[in-house]
Amino acid sequence: MAEETKTIRASAKTRLQRRLRFLSTRARELKMIGKALVSTKHPILVHIIPMRQCNLACTYCNEFDDFSKPVPLEEMKKRLDILADMGTSIITISGGEPLMHPDLDEVIRHMRRQGMIAGLITNGFYLNKERIVRLNEAGLEHLQISIDNLAPDEVSKKSLKTLDGRLVMLSQYAVFQVNINSVLGSGVKDPEDALKIAHRAVNLGFTSTVGIIHDNNGQLKPLGPHEQEIFEEVMALGKRSFSRFNEFQHNVARGREHNWRCRSGSRYLYICEDGLVHWCSQQRGYPGIPLAEYTPEMRHREYSTKKFCAPRCTVSCVQQVGILDNWRDPQDLNPMPMAPPANPQAELVQIGQGRGDS
């Protein structure tokens, strides 16, 4: 692919704006770490879903549909205000495909007005120069795209071939930080793709991370020897990323259980499009309480609740949040029993199959 080697240097103005935003964000991140170490009473990171609908249908994904409507802007603002009142430090917008939301720019602006660090996970297909400039102006600080292969196939259209032109535009115009996540594991046809994608990301000035996909039963499966070599190479390329401090990915790569204290439901929250609080994207359904009714006492209880799924978890963002509290406060509570759903057809269930690249 000839276009893969294309690199266009950003203008001096864009490079200066990028540097200033990076320094501002890094200062706020350091403040966030200090606040998290001093107090355990607030969420550190929240994933919020403004739209479940997606323009793609990757066969491994369990986090999208093709019919949901966007959450209205005023409702999104109410949810963000509640999270700000909790003292939340970082909010990452996910989906579905959040760039399909008609008011996404204003959602990001509202996050920034509330003093929260603003991140976005997207498949990148809706990015162009005008959209990138709008995200700059809204105040976005982090953007992540997961690229699954070099060329699109029946599993995923999120390939370097289809997205490379948009990556070039990001390198030219984005003043926010960009991370490119490649994948290894079950269902990945050519593990060499992950290394080539990571090199392309670094060449364009982005950070690079790697996610590991579950096997067909949603369980950890050790990477093969060649895959592990590639994994280590990609991790080395991603030395600028916060994930390098987290040993859990090495355990995931080897199929080993990880000894840690998951603080989901407390320090990490997953807010679905219906405004319900869940442990994470792969354990949707518990506790399943409306955000407006989620009290400090509930967060405190979840902070001390031992999660049955923690040893074999692959959700990297939850693991990274856990680093800040793994050294303190043992977990000695069990999850509360769940009440039967009022509408069984609409019940959110624990999902086994998924991927840990968030």
Coordinates of C-alpha atoms in Angstrom, one line a residue:
M1 CA 0.0 0.0 0.0
A2 CA 1.8 3.1 -1.2
E3 CA -0.3 5.4 1.0
E4 CA 1.0 3.7 4.2
T5 CA 4.4 5.4 3.7
K6 CA 2.9 8.8 3.3
T7 CA 3.8 11.2 6.1
I8 CA 3.0 14.9 6.0
R9 CA 4.4 17.2 8.7
A10 CA 2.0 19.3 10.6
S11 CA 2.2 23.1 10.4
A12 CA 4.3 25.0 12.9
K13 CA 1.1 26.4 14.4
T14 CA -0.5 22.9 14.8
R15 CA 2.7 21.6 16.4
L16 CA 2.8 24.4 18.9
Q17 CA -0.9 24.0 19.8
R18 CA -0.3 20.2 20.1
R19 CA 2.6 20.8 22.5
L20 CA 0.7 23.2 24.6
R21 CA -2.4 20.9 24.9
F22 CA -0.1 18.0 25.7
L23 CA 1.6 19.9 28.5
S24 CA -1.8 21.1 29.9
T25 CA -3.2 17.6 29.8
R26 CA -0.1 16.0 31.3
A27 CA -0.3 18.5 34.2
R28 CA -3.9 17.6 34.8
E29 CA -3.1 13.9 34.6
L30 CA -0.5 14.3 37.3
K31 CA -3.0 16.2 39.4
M32 CA -5.5 13.4 38.8
I33 CA -2.9 10.8 40.1
G34 CA -2.3 12.9 43.2
K35 CA -6.0 13.3 43.9
A36 CA -6.5 9.5 43.4
L37 CA -3.7 8.6 45.9
V38 CA -5.0 11.0 48.5
S39 CA -8.7 9.9 48.3
T40 CA -10.6 6.8 47.2
K41 CA -14.0 8.4 47.3
H42 CA -14.3 9.5 43.7
P43 CA -14.3 7.8 40.3
I44 CA -11.0 8.1 38.4
L45 CA -12.2 7.0 35.0
V46 CA -15.7 6.7 33.5
H47 CA -16.6 5.2 30.1
I48 CA -19.9 6.7 28.9
I49 CA -21.9 5.7 25.9
P50 CA -23.8 8.4 24.0
M51 CA -24.8 6.1 21.2
R52 CA -24.9 2.3 20.8
Q53 CA -25.4 2.3 17.1
C54 CA -22.3 1.7 14.9
N55 CA -21.6 2.0 11.2
L56 CA -19.6 -1.2 11.3
A57 CA -20.4 -4.8 12.4
C58 CA -17.1 -6.4 13.5
T59 CA -17.9 -10.0 14.2
Y60 CA -16.0 -10.1 17.6
C61 CA -17.7 -7.0 19.0
N62 CA -20.6 -7.2 21.5
E63 CA -20.9 -3.4 22.1
F64 CA -23.0 -2.2 19.2
D65 CA -26.3 -2.3 17.3
D66 CA -27.6 -0.9 14.1
F67 CA -30.8 0.9 15.3
S68 CA -30.3 2.8 18.6
K69 CA -30.9 6.5 18.6
P70 CA -28.4 8.9 20.2
V71 CA -28.8 9.9 23.8
P72 CA -30.3 13.5 23.7
L73 CA -27.8 16.2 24.5
E74 CA -29.5 17.5 27.6
E75 CA -29.6 14.0 29.0
M76 CA -25.9 13.6 28.3
K77 CA -25.2 16.9 30.1
K78 CA -27.2 15.7 33.1
R79 CA -25.2 12.5 33.3
L80 CA -22.0 14.5 32.9
D81 CA -23.0 16.9 35.7
I82 CA -23.7 13.9 38.0
L83 CA -20.3 12.5 37.3
A84 CA -18.6 15.9 37.8
D85 CA -20.4 16.1 41.2
M86 CA -18.9 12.7 42.1
G87 CA -15.4 14.2 41.5
T88 CA -14.7 12.2 38.3
S89 CA -11.3 12.9 36.8
I90 CA -11.4 11.4 33.3
I91 CA -14.3 10.5 31.0
T92 CA -13.8 8.5 27.8
I93 CA -16.6 8.5 25.3
S94 CA -17.2 5.2 23.6
G95 CA -19.9 3.3 21.7
G96 CA -21.1 2.1 19.3
E97 CA -19.6 4.8 17.2
P98 CA -19.7 8.1 19.1
L99 CA -18.8 10.2 16.0
M100 CA -22.3 9.4 14.8
H101 CA -23.8 11.4 17.7
P102 CA -25.0 14.8 16.2
D103 CA -24.0 16.7 19.4
L104 CA -20.7 15.1 20.2
D105 CA -18.7 18.3 20.1
E106 CA -21.0 19.9 22.7
V107 CA -20.7 16.8 24.8
I108 CA -16.9 17.2 24.8
R109 CA -17.2 20.9 25.6
H110 CA -19.4 20.2 28.5
M111 CA -16.9 17.7 29.9
R112 CA -14.1 20.2 29.6
R113 CA -16.2 23.0 31.2
Q114 CA -16.7 20.6 34.2
G115 CA -13.0 20.2 34.5
M116 CA -12.8 16.6 33.4
I117 CA -10.2 15.1 31.1
A118 CA -11.9 14.3 27.8
G119 CA -11.1 11.1 25.8
L120 CA -12.8 9.4 22.8
I121 CA -12.6 5.9 21.4
T122 CA -13.7 5.7 17.7
N123 CA -13.3 3.5 14.7
G124 CA -12.1 6.5 12.8
F125 CA -14.3 6.2 9.7
Y126 CA -16.0 9.5 10.1
L127 CA -12.8 11.5 10.5
N128 CA -11.8 14.1 8.0
K129 CA -10.0 17.5 8.3
E130 CA -13.1 19.4 9.2
R131 CA -14.1 16.9 11.9
I132 CA -10.6 16.8 13.4
V133 CA -10.6 20.6 13.6
R134 CA -14.0 20.5 15.4
L135 CA -12.6 18.0 17.9
N136 CA -9.7 20.3 18.5
E137 CA -12.0 23.3 19.1
A138 CA -14.2 21.2 21.4
G139 CA -11.2 20.5 23.6
L140 CA -10.7 16.8 23.1
E141 CA -7.5 15.6 24.8
H142 CA -7.2 11.9 23.9
L143 CA -8.4 9.8 20.9
Q144 CA -7.9 6.1 20.4
I145 CA -8.5 4.0 17.2
S146 CA -8.2 0.3 17.2
I147 CA -6.9 -1.2 13.9
D148 CA -7.4 -4.9 13.5
N149 CA -5.5 -5.8 10.3
L150 CA -3.7 -4.5 7.3
A151 CA -6.5 -5.2 4.8
P152 CA -10.3 -5.5 5.6
D153 CA -11.7 -9.0 5.9
E154 CA -14.9 -10.8 6.9
V155 CA -14.1 -10.2 10.6
S156 CA -13.3 -6.5 10.6
K157 CA -13.2 -3.5 8.2
K158 CA -11.0 -1.5 10.6
S159 CA -7.8 -2.0 8.6
L160 CA -4.7 0.1 8.0
K161 CA -5.7 0.1 4.3
T162 CA -9.0 1.8 4.9
L163 CA -7.9 4.1 7.7
D164 CA -4.3 5.2 6.8
G165 CA -5.5 8.3 5.0
R166 CA -7.4 9.4 8.1
L167 CA -4.3 8.7 10.3
V168 CA -2.3 11.0 8.0
M169 CA -5.0 13.7 8.5
L170 CA -4.7 13.2 12.3
S171 CA -1.0 13.6 12.1
Q172 CA -1.4 16.9 10.2
Y173 CA -4.3 18.5 12.0
A174 CA -5.0 17.0 15.5
V175 CA -3.8 18.9 18.5
F176 CA -5.0 16.2 20.9
Q177 CA -3.0 13.0 21.7
V178 CA -3.7 10.0 19.4
N179 CA -3.2 6.3 20.3
I180 CA -3.4 3.5 17.8
N181 CA -4.3 0.1 19.3
S182 CA -3.4 -3.1 17.4
V183 CA -4.6 -6.5 18.3
L184 CA -3.3 -10.1 18.8
G185 CA -5.0 -13.3 19.9
S186 CA -7.9 -15.5 18.8
G187 CA -9.2 -14.8 15.4
V188 CA -6.3 -12.6 14.2
K189 CA -5.1 -14.2 11.0
D190 CA -1.7 -12.6 10.7
P191 CA 0.0 -11.5 13.9
E192 CA 2.6 -9.6 11.9
D193 CA -0.2 -7.1 11.1
A194 CA -0.1 -5.8 14.7
L195 CA 3.6 -5.0 14.4
K196 CA 3.2 -3.2 11.1
I197 CA 0.3 -1.2 12.4
A198 CA 2.3 -0.2 15.5
H199 CA 5.3 0.9 13.4
R200 CA 3.0 3.0 11.2
A201 CA 1.5 4.6 14.3
V202 CA 4.9 5.6 15.8
N203 CA 6.0 6.8 12.3
L204 CA 3.1 9.2 12.3
G205 CA 4.0 10.5 15.8
F206 CA 1.2 8.6 17.7
T207 CA 1.5 6.3 20.7
S208 CA 0.9 2.6 20.2
T209 CA -0.7 -0.1 22.3
V210 CA -1.7 -3.7 21.8
G211 CA -4.9 -5.5 22.9
I212 CA -5.4 -9.2 23.2
I213 CA -8.7 -10.8 22.1
H214 CA -10.5 -13.5 24.0
D215 CA -10.8 -17.0 22.6
N216 CA -14.2 -18.2 21.2
N217 CA -15.5 -18.9 24.8
G218 CA -14.5 -15.5 26.1
Q219 CA -11.6 -16.9 28.1
L220 CA -7.9 -16.1 28.2
K221 CA -5.8 -18.1 25.7
P222 CA -2.1 -17.9 25.8
L223 CA -0.4 -16.3 22.7
G224 CA 1.8 -18.6 20.7
P225 CA 5.6 -18.1 20.8
H226 CA 5.7 -16.0 17.7
E227 CA 2.7 -13.9 18.8
Q228 CA 4.5 -13.3 22.2
E229 CA 7.6 -12.0 20.4
I230 CA 5.4 -9.6 18.4
F231 CA 3.6 -8.6 21.6
E232 CA 6.9 -7.7 23.3
E233 CA 8.0 -5.7 20.2
V234 CA 4.8 -3.7 20.1
M235 CA 5.0 -3.1 23.9
A236 CA 8.5 -1.7 23.5
L237 CA 7.3 0.6 20.7
G238 CA 4.6 1.8 23.1
K239 CA 7.1 3.0 25.8
R240 CA 5.5 6.4 25.8
S241 CA 2.1 4.9 26.8
F242 CA 0.9 4.6 30.4
S243 CA 0.1 0.9 29.8
R244 CA 3.8 0.1 30.0
F245 CA 3.5 0.4 33.8
N246 CA 0.9 -2.4 33.9
E247 CA 2.2 -5.9 34.2
F248 CA -1.2 -7.4 33.6
Q249 CA -0.9 -7.4 29.8
H250 CA 2.1 -9.7 30.1
N251 CA 0.0 -12.1 32.1
V252 CA -2.8 -11.9 29.6
A253 CA -0.4 -12.7 26.8
R254 CA 0.7 -15.8 28.7
G255 CA -2.8 -16.8 29.7
R256 CA -2.0 -16.4 33.3
E257 CA -4.4 -15.2 36.0
H258 CA -3.6 -11.7 37.4
N259 CA -3.6 -10.9 41.1
W260 CA -5.2 -7.4 41.5
R261 CA -8.1 -5.6 43.1
C262 CA -10.7 -4.5 40.6
R263 CA -12.4 -1.3 41.7
S264 CA -15.0 -1.2 39.0
G265 CA -18.3 0.2 40.2
S266 CA -16.3 2.7 42.2
R267 CA -13.1 4.0 40.8
Y268 CA -14.1 2.9 37.3
L269 CA -17.7 3.2 36.0
Y270 CA -19.3 2.1 32.8
I271 CA -22.4 4.1 31.9
C272 CA -24.5 2.6 29.1
E273 CA -26.8 4.5 26.8
D274 CA -29.7 3.9 29.2
G275 CA -27.8 5.7 31.9
L276 CA -27.2 2.6 34.0
V277 CA -24.0 1.9 36.0
H278 CA -22.2 -1.3 35.2
W279 CA -18.9 -2.8 36.3
C280 CA -17.5 -2.6 32.8
S281 CA -18.3 -3.3 29.1
Q282 CA -17.8 -7.0 29.5
Q283 CA -20.0 -7.4 32.7
R284 CA -23.0 -5.3 31.7
G285 CA -26.0 -5.9 33.9
Y286 CA -24.4 -5.4 37.3
P287 CA -25.1 -3.4 39.3
G288 CA -27.5 -2.0 36.7
I289 CA -28.5 1.0 38.8
P290 CA -29.5 4.4 37.2
L291 CA -26.6 6.9 37.5
A292 CA -28.8 9.4 39.2
E293 CA -29.5 6.9 42.0
Y294 CA -26.0 5.6 42.4
T295 CA -24.9 6.8 45.9
P296 CA -21.5 7.3 47.5
E297 CA -22.4 4.3 49.7
M298 CA -22.9 2.1 46.7
R299 CA -19.6 3.2 45.3
H300 CA -17.9 2.5 48.6
R301 CA -19.4 -1.0 48.7
E302 CA -18.2 -1.8 45.2
Y303 CA -14.7 -0.5 46.1
S304 CA -14.6 -3.2 48.7
T305 CA -16.3 -5.9 46.6
K306 CA -14.1 -8.8 45.2
K307 CA -14.9 -9.3 41.5
F308 CA -15.2 -12.9 40.5
C309 CA -14.0 -12.1 36.9
A310 CA -10.9 -10.1 38.0
P311 CA -8.2 -12.8 37.7
R312 CA -8.9 -13.4 34.0
C313 CA -9.9 -9.9 33.0
T314 CA -8.6 -8.4 29.8
V315 CA -10.1 -4.9 30.1
S316 CA -7.0 -2.8 30.2
C317 CA -8.5 0.5 31.2
V318 CA -10.0 -1.0 34.4
Q319 CA -6.7 -2.7 35.2
Q320 CA -4.8 0.6 34.7
V321 CA -7.2 2.4 37.1
G322 CA -6.6 -0.5 39.6
I323 CA -2.9 0.3 39.8
L324 CA -3.6 3.3 41.9
D325 CA -5.4 1.2 44.6
N326 CA -3.9 -2.3 44.4
W327 CA -1.6 -1.5 47.3
R328 CA -4.3 -0.7 49.8
D329 CA -7.7 -1.7 51.2
P330 CA -8.3 -5.5 50.7
Q331 CA -11.6 -6.5 49.2
D332 CA -13.7 -8.6 51.6
L333 CA -17.3 -8.2 50.3
N334 CA -19.2 -10.3 47.7
P335 CA -21.5 -8.8 45.0
M336 CA -25.0 -8.1 46.1
P337 CA -27.8 -10.4 44.8
M338 CA -29.5 -9.0 41.7
A339 CA -33.3 -8.4 41.6
P340 CA -35.1 -10.0 38.6
P341 CA -35.4 -7.6 35.7
A342 CA -38.8 -5.9 35.2
N343 CA -38.6 -6.6 31.4
P344 CA -36.7 -9.9 30.8
Q345 CA -36.5 -9.1 27.0
A346 CA -34.5 -6.0 27.7
E347 CA -32.2 -7.6 30.3
L348 CA -28.5 -6.8 30.1
V349 CA -26.5 -9.9 30.6
Q350 CA -22.9 -10.8 31.5
I351 CA -21.0 -11.2 28.3
G352 CA -18.3 -13.7 27.9
Q353 CA -17.0 -13.0 24.5
G354 CA -15.2 -9.7 24.0
R355 CA -11.9 -8.0 23.8
G356 CA -9.7 -6.1 26.1
D357 CA -8.4 -3.2 24.0
S358 CA -10.2 -0.3 25.7

